[in-house]
Amino acid sequence: MTPDRFTFISELLRERSGLVLTTEKTYLLESRLTPIARRAEVSDIDALIDLMKVKRDVNLIEEVVDAMTTNESFFFRDIKPFDLFRDHVLPPLLEARASKKSFRIWCAAASSGQEPYSIAMTLLEQKAKLAGWNYEIVGTDISRSILDKAEKGVYSQFEVQRGMPITLLVKYFEQQGETWRIKPEVREKIKFKFFNLLESPASLGKFDVVFCRNVLIYFDQKTKGEVLERIAALMPPDGMLFLGGAETVLGVSNAFKPVPNQRGVYALT
Amino acid sequence: MKRCLIVDDSKVIRMVARKILQELGFETEEAADGQQAVDACKRQMPEAVLLDWNMPVMDGIEFLKTLRAMPGGTGPIVVFCTTENDIKHIQEAIEAGANEYIMKPFDNEIIQSKFSQVGLL
């Protein structure tokens, strides 16, 4: 790929999604954009990029961003954060909201839905404690196609076996041939919405707990800081943030501080 | 080192499972049917059992019921690993005392994920 084509596509991705594409990731362009080139009836991805240069086709641009930002996800990814949520974040939250009996959770990179569904199942497993409570989980993502999958809540046998205990599978999923569909009682706890983390999340409302895991790693330092500041602005003073295992707020934002002995959990400063 | 008994009538599956489990740090033993597995458990109770369902002589569910009734037989963590992938079979396995359930085909990632959920890793 010529340097000017690479510059064009990497700048477009950074501007639209915050994704930082380095030259050693050029192979990703090849594997993910080739199907789009075929659909656009051009010979290869070089031709696709040339087409995008001359014609600012919004749908095409969205399709390209979508393809480049789609990431795989697992149920109960890394397990620990969900245990920490249940054992250390939820109890004080329930105590603090005892009069209001409601709270809201935001999954800021919901991907194909495994994370919000894992949170919903964690909460449903605490049914007794949550009797009479209202809670809402909002799952957002920049990819419309991945949100479609999340909303359907249908997963392959392979997907439901990565990370999910068999007892939860039997309890919260219905088998449909070779696939497994999340039951309505879990599905109805979650609102899926299209949202770009580079934009203001003010319209999403306030959130007591935010999961923003394994998405900041794709952004540059400045963007990371800005995203964290905007998340902080949506939280009450006792709000809690979950980041991915390879992510931190240190040196990125002063809005959050790590919670001691709770890896990946951050409180407002 | 933890010991895992691999129970499957397919030599190929036992070999694949053995490789994965040894990489995860298990000492492995093999049995080609439920009866051989019972005999192995009488000699020495393993910490874990990876268990096929359909086998000649004695099938997996019968082995599991026999194991759970043996002295010390509640100790081993039993993970089914079978092509039986419907809810009825899964529920029957859980009721008989299975700790986890893998639907074939499996790979090292699924074994690792299931084994860590039940505290073997």
XYZ file of C-alpha atoms in Angstrom:
390
model
C 0.000 0.000 0.000
C 1.290 3.443 -0.884
C 2.048 5.807 2.044
C -0.560 8.354 0.940
C -3.293 5.730 0.842
C -2.256 4.494 4.291
C -2.226 8.056 5.658
C -5.666 8.715 4.220
C -7.276 5.607 5.709
C -5.533 5.848 9.098
C -6.505 9.527 9.443
C -10.072 8.740 8.488
C -10.227 5.986 11.133
C -8.664 8.185 13.804
C -11.013 11.043 13.079
C -14.151 8.879 12.971
C -13.513 6.326 15.699
C -10.341 7.303 17.545
C -8.720 4.081 16.337
C -4.955 4.410 16.006
C -3.800 2.284 13.087
C -0.054 1.661 12.950
C 1.730 0.519 9.795
C 2.366 -2.937 11.261
C -1.422 -3.376 11.365
C -1.735 -2.891 7.602
C -2.649 -6.574 7.279
C -5.871 -5.788 9.177
C -6.910 -3.424 6.404
C -6.398 -6.208 3.915
C -8.422 -8.829 5.760
C -11.255 -6.601 6.930
C -11.750 -4.269 3.972
C -11.448 -6.754 1.125
C -15.079 -7.927 1.523
C -16.200 -4.273 1.400
C -14.143 -3.656 -1.737
C -15.857 -6.638 -3.328
C -19.304 -5.297 -2.398
C -18.367 -1.845 -3.707
C -17.390 -3.589 -6.964
C -13.816 -2.363 -7.043
C -10.779 -4.561 -7.659
C -8.988 -4.320 -4.280
C -8.560 -2.220 -1.135
C -6.269 0.274 -2.895
C -9.101 0.934 -5.320
C -11.523 1.129 -2.402
C -9.413 3.786 -0.692
C -9.145 5.730 -3.972
C -12.912 5.557 -4.282
C -13.341 6.917 -0.751
C -10.953 9.751 -1.548
C -12.955 11.001 -4.484
C -16.421 10.307 -3.125
C -17.308 11.079 0.510
C -19.859 8.299 0.746
C -21.106 8.397 4.354
C -22.458 4.845 4.264
C -19.236 3.498 2.847
C -17.181 5.342 5.466
C -19.386 3.966 8.244
C -19.024 0.470 6.833
C -15.237 0.782 6.767
C -15.060 2.139 10.344
C -17.418 -0.620 11.432
C -15.259 -3.340 9.873
C -12.046 -1.970 11.375
C -13.364 -1.539 14.923
C -15.189 -4.840 15.326
C -13.601 -6.808 18.103
C -14.190 -10.169 19.603
C -15.718 -10.525 23.008
C -16.310 -13.244 25.598
C -18.853 -13.849 28.296
C -17.372 -12.973 31.703
C -14.150 -11.867 30.032
C -11.295 -12.155 32.579
C -13.895 -13.283 35.225
C -12.349 -11.158 38.048
C -14.007 -7.815 37.126
C -17.443 -9.445 37.385
C -16.588 -10.926 40.794
C -15.294 -7.517 41.922
C -18.466 -5.895 40.651
C -20.679 -8.370 42.536
C -18.662 -8.484 45.778
C -17.160 -5.007 46.132
C -18.924 -2.500 43.897
C -22.555 -3.614 44.066
C -22.962 -3.884 47.894
C -21.948 -0.264 48.668
C -23.962 0.921 45.664
C -27.113 -0.812 46.958
C -26.527 0.690 50.375
C -26.055 4.201 48.967
C -29.152 3.962 46.724
C -31.378 2.259 49.323
C -33.964 5.042 49.318
C -34.058 5.474 45.542
C -33.819 1.735 44.781
C -32.487 2.304 41.295
C -29.175 2.478 39.464
C -27.813 2.557 35.915
C -24.846 0.839 34.301
C -23.131 1.742 31.049
C -21.178 -0.701 28.898
C -19.295 1.746 26.720
C -17.958 -0.846 24.282
C -20.695 -3.452 24.291
C -19.469 -5.208 21.144
C -21.564 -8.304 20.406
C -23.295 -8.076 23.785
C -21.365 -10.561 25.929
C -20.306 -7.953 28.502
C -23.732 -6.369 29.149
C -25.348 -9.825 29.206
C -22.690 -11.009 31.688
C -23.501 -8.025 33.923
C -27.236 -8.675 33.581
C -26.756 -12.346 34.528
C -24.599 -11.319 37.491
C -27.420 -9.061 38.685
C -30.126 -11.672 38.042
C -28.111 -14.093 40.188
C -28.534 -11.532 43.015
C -32.308 -11.493 42.590
C -33.080 -11.756 46.307
C -31.012 -8.658 47.137
C -32.464 -6.747 44.201
C -36.144 -7.416 44.836
C -38.028 -4.145 44.367
C -35.076 -2.481 42.616
C -35.044 -0.883 39.194
C -31.882 -1.068 37.190
C -30.927 -0.448 33.614
C -27.902 -1.461 31.596
C -27.085 0.603 28.517
C -24.801 -1.034 25.979
C -23.275 1.177 23.306
C -20.938 0.531 20.411
C -19.680 2.277 17.308
C -20.457 -0.699 15.093
C -24.056 -1.053 13.935
C -23.542 -4.587 12.682
C -22.124 -5.737 16.004
C -25.013 -4.043 17.852
C -27.441 -5.997 15.658
C -25.821 -9.181 16.858
C -25.895 -7.966 20.455
C -29.597 -7.148 20.201
C -30.447 -10.550 18.760
C -28.493 -12.224 21.557
C -27.848 -15.370 19.524
C -24.493 -17.082 20.003
C -22.715 -20.112 18.604
C -21.888 -23.142 20.733
C -18.265 -22.014 20.647
C -19.098 -18.509 21.907
C -21.243 -19.669 24.840
C -18.509 -21.993 26.062
C -15.832 -19.327 26.362
C -16.041 -18.057 29.899
C -19.609 -18.924 30.796
C -20.434 -21.474 33.501
C -22.746 -24.231 32.230
C -25.300 -23.526 34.979
C -25.766 -19.972 33.650
C -26.064 -21.235 30.079
C -28.859 -23.607 31.047
C -30.592 -20.975 33.155
C -30.452 -17.910 30.903
C -30.305 -19.263 27.330
C -32.662 -21.129 25.035
C -31.256 -23.619 22.597
C -32.181 -23.085 18.952
C -30.636 -25.834 16.873
C -26.899 -25.235 16.897
C -27.190 -21.785 18.482
C -28.128 -20.374 21.879
C -30.402 -17.357 22.370
C -30.386 -15.217 25.507
C -33.742 -15.379 27.324
C -36.057 -12.311 27.307
C -35.649 -11.818 31.083
C -31.948 -11.016 30.486
C -32.457 -9.246 27.172
C -34.999 -6.791 28.619
C -32.500 -5.462 31.187
C -30.376 -3.932 28.428
C -30.842 -1.023 26.025
C -28.469 -1.161 23.077
C -27.605 2.129 21.402
C -25.304 3.300 18.645
C -22.749 5.658 20.148
C -19.300 6.949 19.238
C -17.013 7.461 22.239
C -15.489 10.471 20.495
C -18.781 12.320 20.908
C -20.496 13.766 23.980
C -22.342 11.058 25.918
C -24.539 13.604 27.753
C -27.728 12.359 26.042
C -27.209 8.882 27.519
C -27.947 10.179 31.029
C -26.172 9.499 34.349
C -24.453 6.228 35.247
C -23.475 4.795 38.621
C -21.127 2.207 37.148
C -19.340 2.342 33.790
C -17.594 -0.547 32.057
C -15.186 0.796 29.438
C -12.969 -2.208 28.978
C -10.470 -2.912 26.217
C -11.390 0.070 24.087
C -9.077 2.862 25.328
C -6.114 0.768 24.152
C -7.042 1.684 20.584
C -6.894 5.447 21.256
C -3.996 7.898 21.506
C -3.173 9.472 24.920
C -5.099 12.680 24.314
C -8.252 10.869 23.187
C -8.020 8.468 26.153
C -7.958 11.440 28.523
C -10.892 13.144 26.824
C -13.024 9.997 26.862
C -12.312 9.490 30.586
C -13.200 13.136 31.378
C -16.524 12.755 29.580
C -17.297 9.500 31.434
C -16.459 11.187 34.748
C -18.924 13.966 33.968
C -21.769 11.408 33.759
C -21.114 9.908 37.176
C -22.318 10.744 40.670
C -19.440 11.299 43.172
C -19.500 7.617 44.234
C -19.547 6.309 40.647
C -17.209 3.484 39.699
C -15.345 2.754 36.467
C -14.047 -0.580 35.139
C -11.187 -0.571 32.626
C -9.541 -3.504 30.817
C -6.575 -5.368 32.265
C -4.060 -3.600 30.020
C -5.499 -0.131 30.639
C -4.929 2.502 33.319
C -5.826 6.085 34.192
C -2.337 6.850 35.447
C -0.747 9.521 33.298
C -3.926 9.719 31.208
C -6.515 11.477 33.354
C -6.789 12.969 36.825
C -10.528 12.386 36.957
C -10.142 8.807 38.260
C -7.932 6.977 40.740
C -7.328 3.223 41.055
C -9.183 1.506 43.905
C -6.601 -0.314 46.057
C -6.665 -4.126 45.792
C -9.356 -4.057 43.128
C -7.574 -4.441 39.832
C -9.265 -2.623 36.965
C -11.644 -0.671 39.241
C -11.422 3.134 39.430
C -13.160 5.732 41.589
C -13.626 9.442 40.918
C -10.976 11.665 42.460
C 0.750 -31.809 40.339
C -3.006 -32.341 39.894
C -4.157 -35.537 38.219
C -6.824 -35.644 35.542
C -8.448 -38.849 34.355
C -9.420 -38.667 30.678
C -12.342 -40.964 29.877
C -13.186 -41.357 26.185
C -13.513 -44.331 23.866
C -11.764 -42.440 21.066
C -8.012 -42.754 21.141
C -7.666 -39.576 19.070
C -9.788 -37.502 21.478
C -7.819 -38.872 24.449
C -4.592 -37.870 22.738
C -5.825 -34.335 21.967
C -7.153 -33.900 25.515
C -3.939 -35.323 27.013
C -1.830 -32.804 25.102
C -3.983 -29.863 26.200
C -4.146 -30.981 29.841
C -0.423 -31.665 30.073
C 0.239 -28.183 28.713
C -2.013 -26.861 31.473
C 0.146 -28.679 34.017
C -1.885 -31.818 34.711
C -0.645 -35.330 35.160
C -2.979 -37.463 33.052
C -4.362 -40.970 33.119
C -6.644 -42.518 30.488
C -9.627 -44.816 30.420
C -11.498 -46.045 27.336
C -14.851 -46.590 29.044
C -16.723 -46.024 32.307
C -15.706 -49.376 33.828
C -12.003 -48.725 33.214
C -12.540 -45.296 34.773
C -14.152 -46.831 37.881
C -11.175 -49.189 38.210
C -8.755 -46.270 37.866
C -10.628 -44.326 40.579
C -10.548 -47.358 42.899
C -6.758 -47.419 42.559
C -6.398 -43.666 43.096
C -8.946 -40.829 43.092
C -7.929 -38.125 40.586
C -8.521 -34.403 41.240
C -10.318 -34.041 37.908
C -12.162 -36.181 35.375
C -12.752 -35.203 31.738
C -15.672 -37.417 30.785
C -17.227 -38.522 27.493
C -20.891 -39.555 27.508
C -21.332 -42.296 24.874
C -18.968 -45.189 25.463
C -19.230 -49.005 25.328
C -19.357 -51.175 28.504
C -20.296 -48.276 30.823
C -21.284 -44.809 29.613
C -20.292 -41.491 31.153
C -23.454 -40.769 33.126
C -23.415 -44.245 34.693
C -19.759 -43.808 35.588
C -20.527 -40.437 37.202
C -23.326 -41.929 39.351
C -21.053 -44.831 40.352
C -18.188 -42.455 41.147
C -20.312 -40.158 43.324
C -21.454 -43.200 45.347
C -17.875 -44.455 45.915
C -15.945 -43.665 49.115
C -14.167 -40.355 48.380
C -16.086 -40.148 45.103
C -17.474 -36.671 45.744
C -13.928 -35.283 45.650
C -13.054 -35.265 41.942
C -14.254 -32.364 39.817
C -16.018 -33.857 36.814
C -16.196 -32.048 33.488
C -18.299 -33.703 30.823
C -16.926 -33.445 27.297
C -19.409 -34.805 24.788
C -21.207 -34.329 21.487
C -24.496 -34.487 23.422
C -25.315 -30.781 23.305
C -28.978 -30.472 24.265
C -30.320 -28.964 27.470
C -31.841 -32.283 28.607
C -28.458 -34.025 28.627
C -26.771 -31.035 30.275
C -29.370 -30.953 33.060
C -29.145 -34.697 33.584
C -25.363 -34.368 33.929
C -25.610 -31.523 36.453
C -28.191 -33.447 38.488
C -25.896 -36.473 38.547
C -23.134 -34.310 40.005
C -21.144 -32.973 37.039
C -19.296 -29.721 37.798
C -18.984 -28.440 34.236
C -19.967 -29.434 30.726
C -18.121 -29.035 27.450
C -19.919 -29.522 24.157
C -17.679 -31.014 21.466
C -15.899 -29.869 19.397
C -13.596 -28.341 21.984
C -10.212 -26.627 21.887
C -7.570 -25.688 24.453
C -9.235 -22.325 25.082
C -12.542 -23.926 26.095
C -10.849 -26.526 28.319
C -8.764 -23.827 29.968
C -11.777 -21.563 30.496
C -13.959 -24.362 31.932
C -11.182 -25.726 34.163
C -10.477 -22.287 35.634
C -14.187 -21.731 36.330
C -14.320 -24.824 38.493
C -11.119 -23.832 40.287
C -8.791 -26.436 38.770
C -6.501 -23.748 37.328
